[in-house]
Short mmCIF file of C-alpha atoms in Angstrom, two decimals:
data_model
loop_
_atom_site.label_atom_id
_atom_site.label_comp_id
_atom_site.label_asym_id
_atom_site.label_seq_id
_atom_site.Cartn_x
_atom_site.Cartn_y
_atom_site.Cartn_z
CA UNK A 1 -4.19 1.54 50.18
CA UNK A 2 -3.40 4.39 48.83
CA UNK A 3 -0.98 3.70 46.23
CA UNK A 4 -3.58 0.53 45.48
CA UNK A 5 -6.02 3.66 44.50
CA UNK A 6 -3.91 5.50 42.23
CA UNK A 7 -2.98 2.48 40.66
CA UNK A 8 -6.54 2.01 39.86
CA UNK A 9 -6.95 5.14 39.02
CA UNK A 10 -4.20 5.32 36.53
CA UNK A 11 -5.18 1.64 35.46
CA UNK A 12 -9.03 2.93 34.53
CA UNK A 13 -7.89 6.63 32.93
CA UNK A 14 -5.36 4.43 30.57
CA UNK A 15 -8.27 1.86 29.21
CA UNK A 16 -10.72 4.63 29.22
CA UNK A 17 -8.27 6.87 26.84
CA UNK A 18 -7.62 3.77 24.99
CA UNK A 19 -11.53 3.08 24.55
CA UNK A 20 -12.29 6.65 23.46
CA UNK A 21 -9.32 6.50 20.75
CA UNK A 22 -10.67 3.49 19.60
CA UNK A 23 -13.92 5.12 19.15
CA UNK A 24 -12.78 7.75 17.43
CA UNK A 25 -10.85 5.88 15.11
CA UNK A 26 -13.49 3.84 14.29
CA UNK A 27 -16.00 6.30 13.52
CA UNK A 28 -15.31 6.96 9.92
CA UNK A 29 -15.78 3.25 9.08
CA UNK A 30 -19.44 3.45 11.29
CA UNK A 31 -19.90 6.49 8.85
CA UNK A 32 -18.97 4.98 5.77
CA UNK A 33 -20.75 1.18 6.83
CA UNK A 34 -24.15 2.72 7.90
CA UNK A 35 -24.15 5.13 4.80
CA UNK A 36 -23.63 2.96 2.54
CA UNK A 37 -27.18 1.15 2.97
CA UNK A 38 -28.97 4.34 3.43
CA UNK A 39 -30.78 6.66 0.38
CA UNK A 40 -29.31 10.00 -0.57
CA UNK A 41 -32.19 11.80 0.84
CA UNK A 42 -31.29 9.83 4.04
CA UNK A 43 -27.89 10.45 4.23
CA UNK A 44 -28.48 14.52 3.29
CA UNK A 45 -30.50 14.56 6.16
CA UNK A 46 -28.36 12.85 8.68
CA UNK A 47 -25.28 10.81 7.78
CA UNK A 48 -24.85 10.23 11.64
CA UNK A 49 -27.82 7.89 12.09
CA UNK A 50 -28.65 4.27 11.76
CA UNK A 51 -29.98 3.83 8.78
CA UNK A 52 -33.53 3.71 8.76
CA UNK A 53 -34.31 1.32 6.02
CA UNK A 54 -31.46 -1.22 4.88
CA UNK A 55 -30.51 -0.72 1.29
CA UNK A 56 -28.46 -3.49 0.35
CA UNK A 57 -29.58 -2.85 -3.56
CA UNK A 58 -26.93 0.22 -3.35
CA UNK A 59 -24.14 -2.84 -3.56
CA UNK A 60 -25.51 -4.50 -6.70
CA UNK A 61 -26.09 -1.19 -8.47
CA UNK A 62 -22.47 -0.16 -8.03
CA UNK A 63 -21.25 -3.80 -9.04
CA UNK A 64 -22.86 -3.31 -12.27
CA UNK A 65 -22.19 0.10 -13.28
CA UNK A 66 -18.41 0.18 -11.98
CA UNK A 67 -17.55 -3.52 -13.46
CA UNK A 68 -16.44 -4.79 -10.61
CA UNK A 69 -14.77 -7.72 -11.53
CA UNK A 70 -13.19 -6.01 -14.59
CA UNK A 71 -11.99 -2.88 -11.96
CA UNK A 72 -10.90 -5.41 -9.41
CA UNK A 73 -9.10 -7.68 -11.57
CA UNK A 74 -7.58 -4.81 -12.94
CA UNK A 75 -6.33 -3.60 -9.52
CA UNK A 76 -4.98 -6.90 -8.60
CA UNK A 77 -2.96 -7.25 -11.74
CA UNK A 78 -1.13 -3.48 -11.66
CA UNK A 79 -0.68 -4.25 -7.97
CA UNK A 80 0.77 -7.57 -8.16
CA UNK A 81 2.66 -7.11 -10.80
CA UNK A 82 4.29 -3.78 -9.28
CA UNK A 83 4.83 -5.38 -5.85
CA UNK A 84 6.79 -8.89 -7.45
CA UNK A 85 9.06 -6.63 -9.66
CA UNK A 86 9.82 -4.01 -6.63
CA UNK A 87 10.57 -6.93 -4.59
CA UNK A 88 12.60 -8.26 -6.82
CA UNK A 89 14.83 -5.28 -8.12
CA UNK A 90 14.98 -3.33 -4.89
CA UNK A 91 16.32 -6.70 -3.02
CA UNK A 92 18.83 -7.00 -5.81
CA UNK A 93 19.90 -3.33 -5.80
CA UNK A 94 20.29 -3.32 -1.87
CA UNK A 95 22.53 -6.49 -2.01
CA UNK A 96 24.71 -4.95 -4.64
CA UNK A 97 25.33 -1.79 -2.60
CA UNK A 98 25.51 -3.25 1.03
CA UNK A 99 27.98 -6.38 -0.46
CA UNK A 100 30.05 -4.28 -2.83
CA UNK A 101 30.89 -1.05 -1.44
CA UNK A 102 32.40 1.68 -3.25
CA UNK A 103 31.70 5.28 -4.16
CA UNK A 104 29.50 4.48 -7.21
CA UNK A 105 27.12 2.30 -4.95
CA UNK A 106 27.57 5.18 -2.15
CA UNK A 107 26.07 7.80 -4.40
CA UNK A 108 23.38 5.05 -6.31
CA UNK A 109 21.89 4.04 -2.49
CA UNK A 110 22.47 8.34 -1.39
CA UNK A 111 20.57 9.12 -4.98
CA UNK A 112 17.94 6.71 -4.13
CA UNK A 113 17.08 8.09 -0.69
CA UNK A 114 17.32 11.35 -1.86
CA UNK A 115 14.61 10.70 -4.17
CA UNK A 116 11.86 10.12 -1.00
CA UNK A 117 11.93 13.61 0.14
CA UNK A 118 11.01 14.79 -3.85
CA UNK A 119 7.11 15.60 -3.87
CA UNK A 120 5.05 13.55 -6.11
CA UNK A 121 3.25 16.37 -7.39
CA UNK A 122 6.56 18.44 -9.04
CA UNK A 123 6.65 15.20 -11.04
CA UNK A 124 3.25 15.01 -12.29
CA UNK A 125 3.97 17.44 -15.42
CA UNK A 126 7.37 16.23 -16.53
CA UNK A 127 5.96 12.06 -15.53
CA UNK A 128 3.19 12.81 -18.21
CA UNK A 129 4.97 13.96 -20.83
CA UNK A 130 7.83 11.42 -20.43
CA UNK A 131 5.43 8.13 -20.40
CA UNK A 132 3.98 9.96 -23.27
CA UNK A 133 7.21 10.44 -25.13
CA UNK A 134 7.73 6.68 -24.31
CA UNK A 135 4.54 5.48 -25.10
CA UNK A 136 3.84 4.23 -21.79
CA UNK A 137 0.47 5.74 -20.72
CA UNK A 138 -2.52 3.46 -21.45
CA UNK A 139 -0.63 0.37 -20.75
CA UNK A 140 -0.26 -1.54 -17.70
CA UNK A 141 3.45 -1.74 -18.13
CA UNK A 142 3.78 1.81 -18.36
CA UNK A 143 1.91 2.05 -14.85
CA UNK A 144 4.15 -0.50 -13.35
CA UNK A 145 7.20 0.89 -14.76
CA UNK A 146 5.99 4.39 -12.60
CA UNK A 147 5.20 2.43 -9.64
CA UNK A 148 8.54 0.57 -9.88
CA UNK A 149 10.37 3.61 -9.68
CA UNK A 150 8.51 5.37 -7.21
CA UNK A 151 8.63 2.36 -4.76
CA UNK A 152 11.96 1.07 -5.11
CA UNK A 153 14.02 3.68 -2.55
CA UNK A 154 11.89 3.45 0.38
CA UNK A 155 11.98 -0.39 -0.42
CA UNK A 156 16.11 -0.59 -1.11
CA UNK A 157 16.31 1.56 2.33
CA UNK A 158 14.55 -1.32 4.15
CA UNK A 159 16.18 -4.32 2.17
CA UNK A 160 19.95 -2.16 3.33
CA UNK A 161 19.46 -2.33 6.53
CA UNK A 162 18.24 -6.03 6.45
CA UNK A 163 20.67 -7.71 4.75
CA UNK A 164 24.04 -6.52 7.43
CA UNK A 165 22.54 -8.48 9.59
CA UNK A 166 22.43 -11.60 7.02
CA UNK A 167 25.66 -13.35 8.15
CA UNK A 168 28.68 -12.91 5.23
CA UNK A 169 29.93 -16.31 6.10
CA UNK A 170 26.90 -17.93 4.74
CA UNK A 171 27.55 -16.53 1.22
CA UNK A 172 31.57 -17.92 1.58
CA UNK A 173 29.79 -21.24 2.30
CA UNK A 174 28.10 -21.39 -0.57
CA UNK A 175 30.56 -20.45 -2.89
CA UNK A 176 33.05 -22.53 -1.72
CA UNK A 177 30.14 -25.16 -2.94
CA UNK A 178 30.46 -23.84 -6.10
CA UNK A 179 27.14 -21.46 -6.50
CA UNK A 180 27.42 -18.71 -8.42
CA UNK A 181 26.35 -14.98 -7.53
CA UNK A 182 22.39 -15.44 -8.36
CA UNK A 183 22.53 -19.06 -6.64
CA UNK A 184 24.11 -17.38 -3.53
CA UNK A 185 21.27 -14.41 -3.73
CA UNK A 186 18.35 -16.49 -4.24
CA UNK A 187 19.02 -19.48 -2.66
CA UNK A 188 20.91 -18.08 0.44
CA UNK A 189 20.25 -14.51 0.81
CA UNK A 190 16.52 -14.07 -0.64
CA UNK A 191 15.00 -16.66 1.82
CA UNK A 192 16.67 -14.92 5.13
CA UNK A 193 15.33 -11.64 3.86
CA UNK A 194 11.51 -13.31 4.16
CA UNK A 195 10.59 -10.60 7.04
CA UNK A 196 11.16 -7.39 5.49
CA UNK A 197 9.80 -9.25 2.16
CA UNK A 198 6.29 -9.11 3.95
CA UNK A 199 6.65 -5.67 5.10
CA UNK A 200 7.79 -4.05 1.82
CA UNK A 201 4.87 -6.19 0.08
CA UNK A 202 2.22 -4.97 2.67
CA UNK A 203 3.81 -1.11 2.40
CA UNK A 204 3.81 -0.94 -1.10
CA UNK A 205 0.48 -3.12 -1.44
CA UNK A 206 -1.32 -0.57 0.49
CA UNK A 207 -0.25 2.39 -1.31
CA UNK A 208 -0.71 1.23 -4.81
CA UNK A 209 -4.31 -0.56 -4.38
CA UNK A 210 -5.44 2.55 -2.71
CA UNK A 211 -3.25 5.03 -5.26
CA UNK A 212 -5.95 7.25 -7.59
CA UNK A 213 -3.28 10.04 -9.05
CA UNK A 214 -0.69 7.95 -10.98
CA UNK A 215 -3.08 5.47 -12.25
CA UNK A 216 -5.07 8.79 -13.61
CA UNK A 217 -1.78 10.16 -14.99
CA UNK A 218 -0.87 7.38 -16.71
CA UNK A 219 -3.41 5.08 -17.70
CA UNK A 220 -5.55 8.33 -18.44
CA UNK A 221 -8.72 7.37 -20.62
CA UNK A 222 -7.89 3.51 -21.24
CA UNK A 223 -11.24 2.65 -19.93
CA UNK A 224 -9.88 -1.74 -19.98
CA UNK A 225 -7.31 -1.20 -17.26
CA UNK A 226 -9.41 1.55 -14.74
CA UNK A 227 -8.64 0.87 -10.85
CA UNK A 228 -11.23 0.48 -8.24
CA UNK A 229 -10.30 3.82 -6.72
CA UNK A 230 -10.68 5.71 -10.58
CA UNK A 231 -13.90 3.85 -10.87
CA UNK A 232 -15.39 5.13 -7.57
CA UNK A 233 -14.54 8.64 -8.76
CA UNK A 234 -17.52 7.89 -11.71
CA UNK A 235 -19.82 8.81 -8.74
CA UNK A 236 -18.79 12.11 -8.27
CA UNK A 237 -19.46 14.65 -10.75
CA UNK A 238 -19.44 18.54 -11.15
CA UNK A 239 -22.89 19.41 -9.86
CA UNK A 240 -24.10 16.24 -7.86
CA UNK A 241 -22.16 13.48 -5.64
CA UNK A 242 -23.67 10.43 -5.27
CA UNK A 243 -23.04 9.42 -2.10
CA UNK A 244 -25.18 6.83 -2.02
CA UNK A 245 -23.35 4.95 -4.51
CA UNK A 246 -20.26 6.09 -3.89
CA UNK A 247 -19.94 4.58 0.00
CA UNK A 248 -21.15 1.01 -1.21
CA UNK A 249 -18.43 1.64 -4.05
CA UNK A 250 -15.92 2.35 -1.17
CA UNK A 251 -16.76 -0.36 0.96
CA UNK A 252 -16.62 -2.86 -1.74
CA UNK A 253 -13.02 -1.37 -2.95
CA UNK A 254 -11.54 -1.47 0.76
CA UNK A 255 -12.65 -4.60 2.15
CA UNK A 256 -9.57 -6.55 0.03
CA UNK A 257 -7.08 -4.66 0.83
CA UNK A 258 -8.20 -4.23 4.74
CA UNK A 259 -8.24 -8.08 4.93
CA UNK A 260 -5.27 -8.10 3.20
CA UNK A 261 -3.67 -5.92 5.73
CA UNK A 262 -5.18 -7.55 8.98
CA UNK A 263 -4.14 -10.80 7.89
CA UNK A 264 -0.27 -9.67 8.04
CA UNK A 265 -0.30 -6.83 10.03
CA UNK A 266 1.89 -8.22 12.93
CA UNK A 267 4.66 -7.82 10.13
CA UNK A 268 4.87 -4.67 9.96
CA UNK A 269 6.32 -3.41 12.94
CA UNK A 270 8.51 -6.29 13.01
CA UNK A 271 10.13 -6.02 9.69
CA UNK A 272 10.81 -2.08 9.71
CA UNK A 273 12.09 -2.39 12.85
CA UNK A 274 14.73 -4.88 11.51
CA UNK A 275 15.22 -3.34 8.41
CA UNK A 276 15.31 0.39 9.57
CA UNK A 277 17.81 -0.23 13.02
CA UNK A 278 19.94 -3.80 12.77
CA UNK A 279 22.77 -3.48 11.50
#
């Protein structure tokens, strides 16, 4: 009986724990959801409430003044783009090093992890002045270009530690065949890495739709390619903060991407795991 108790005991202290982290997590999306239909006198006066009176105008207004289509199409592109081409040249770059060892590849894959413990913000001054030398900034390649270097060593880390477990003898096979190197890459290689392919596109994904410095940086005052998250910013000025537009801005720029995410979140654990301890 007694072990029965403290069983139950530790059973009901684990769920409740679990219940109140849940809570807490959850709060600043309670926060953001009820504010976002409330007034700004309403929300001055106490942001912690249900909303009293329903707004749902505070969603069309923000449509219209931040574009929405224009600043969501414009987020889509720069991310997609950005995502295919790290994808792309990270996989290459990892299959290079782990298939061809020497002390050149050595030092490329050490240089490339290196780079993820350099601050973004020592950058900023010399990334400016060298898009600007190169006339990258106010063009979406220039932004892609940034976002290609930045995410390509966490990306080549994950793709290394994939691909020795991808089975050498397949690649023999296939040459034997007759394929050449890209045949054996893409059509043998490529499709085994498919796991930590969704985990490097859901990483990256994340951090570029929801990136506001670099795209400020570099795109600077091109007003055709401004990002949902630089377009939010328009509601938050010197002297006032309108946080009733501002919250339906937020909502509207988040719900994508947190669909996005829920959809293929059971990939993530799975893929870094595989990437980041096999082999």
């Amino acid at each position: 009986m007694q072990e029965t108790s403290r069983y139950r005991l530790s059973t009901f202290i684990l769920e409740f724990a679990a219940i109140l982290l849940a809570l807490i997590f959850l709060s600043p999306f309670y926060l953001v959801l009820t504010n976002s239909v409330k007034g700004l006198r309403e929300i001055l006066v106490d942001a912690a409430s249900f909303p009293q009176v329903f707004k749902w105008g505070n969603y069309a207004e923000v449509w219209n003044i931040i574009n929405f289509p224009k600043a969501f199409w414009n987020s889509f592109q720069i991310t997609g783009l950005s995502v295919i081409f790290i994808v792309l040249f990270s996989s290459m770059a990892a299959y290079q090093i782990v298939r061809r060892p020497s002390k050149f590849n050595t030092f490329v894959f050490l240089l490339l992890i290196s780079a993820m413990i350099i601050p973004f913000q020592s950058l900023m001054l010399q990334l400016v002045r060298v898009t600007s030398i190169l006339e990258l900034r106010g063009e979406i390649y220039g932004i892609v270009a940034c976002y290609l270097g930045f995410g390509m060593p966490l990306s080549v880390f994950l793709f290394h530690g994939f691909i020795k477990t991808v089975p050498y003898e397949l690649e023999e096979a296939a040459r034997v065949d007759g394929s050449n190197p890209y045949g054996v890459f893409f059509r043998i290689v490529f499709p085994l890495l498919m796991p930590i392919i969704v985990t490097v596109i859901i990483l990256n994904t994340l951090w570029i739709w929801n990136d506001y410095l670099l795209p400020v940086l570099v795109i600077g005052g091109n007003k055709d390619l401004t990002t949902l998250p630089v377009a939010v910013t328009k509601f938050f000025g010197q002297y006032t903060k309108k946080w009733d537009l501002a919250l339906p801005g937020l909502v509207m720029a988040i719900t994508p991407i947190l669909l996005f995410f829920l959809s293929l979140q059971k990939y993530i654990v799975e893929g870094v795991t595989a990437g980041s301890v096999k082999g």
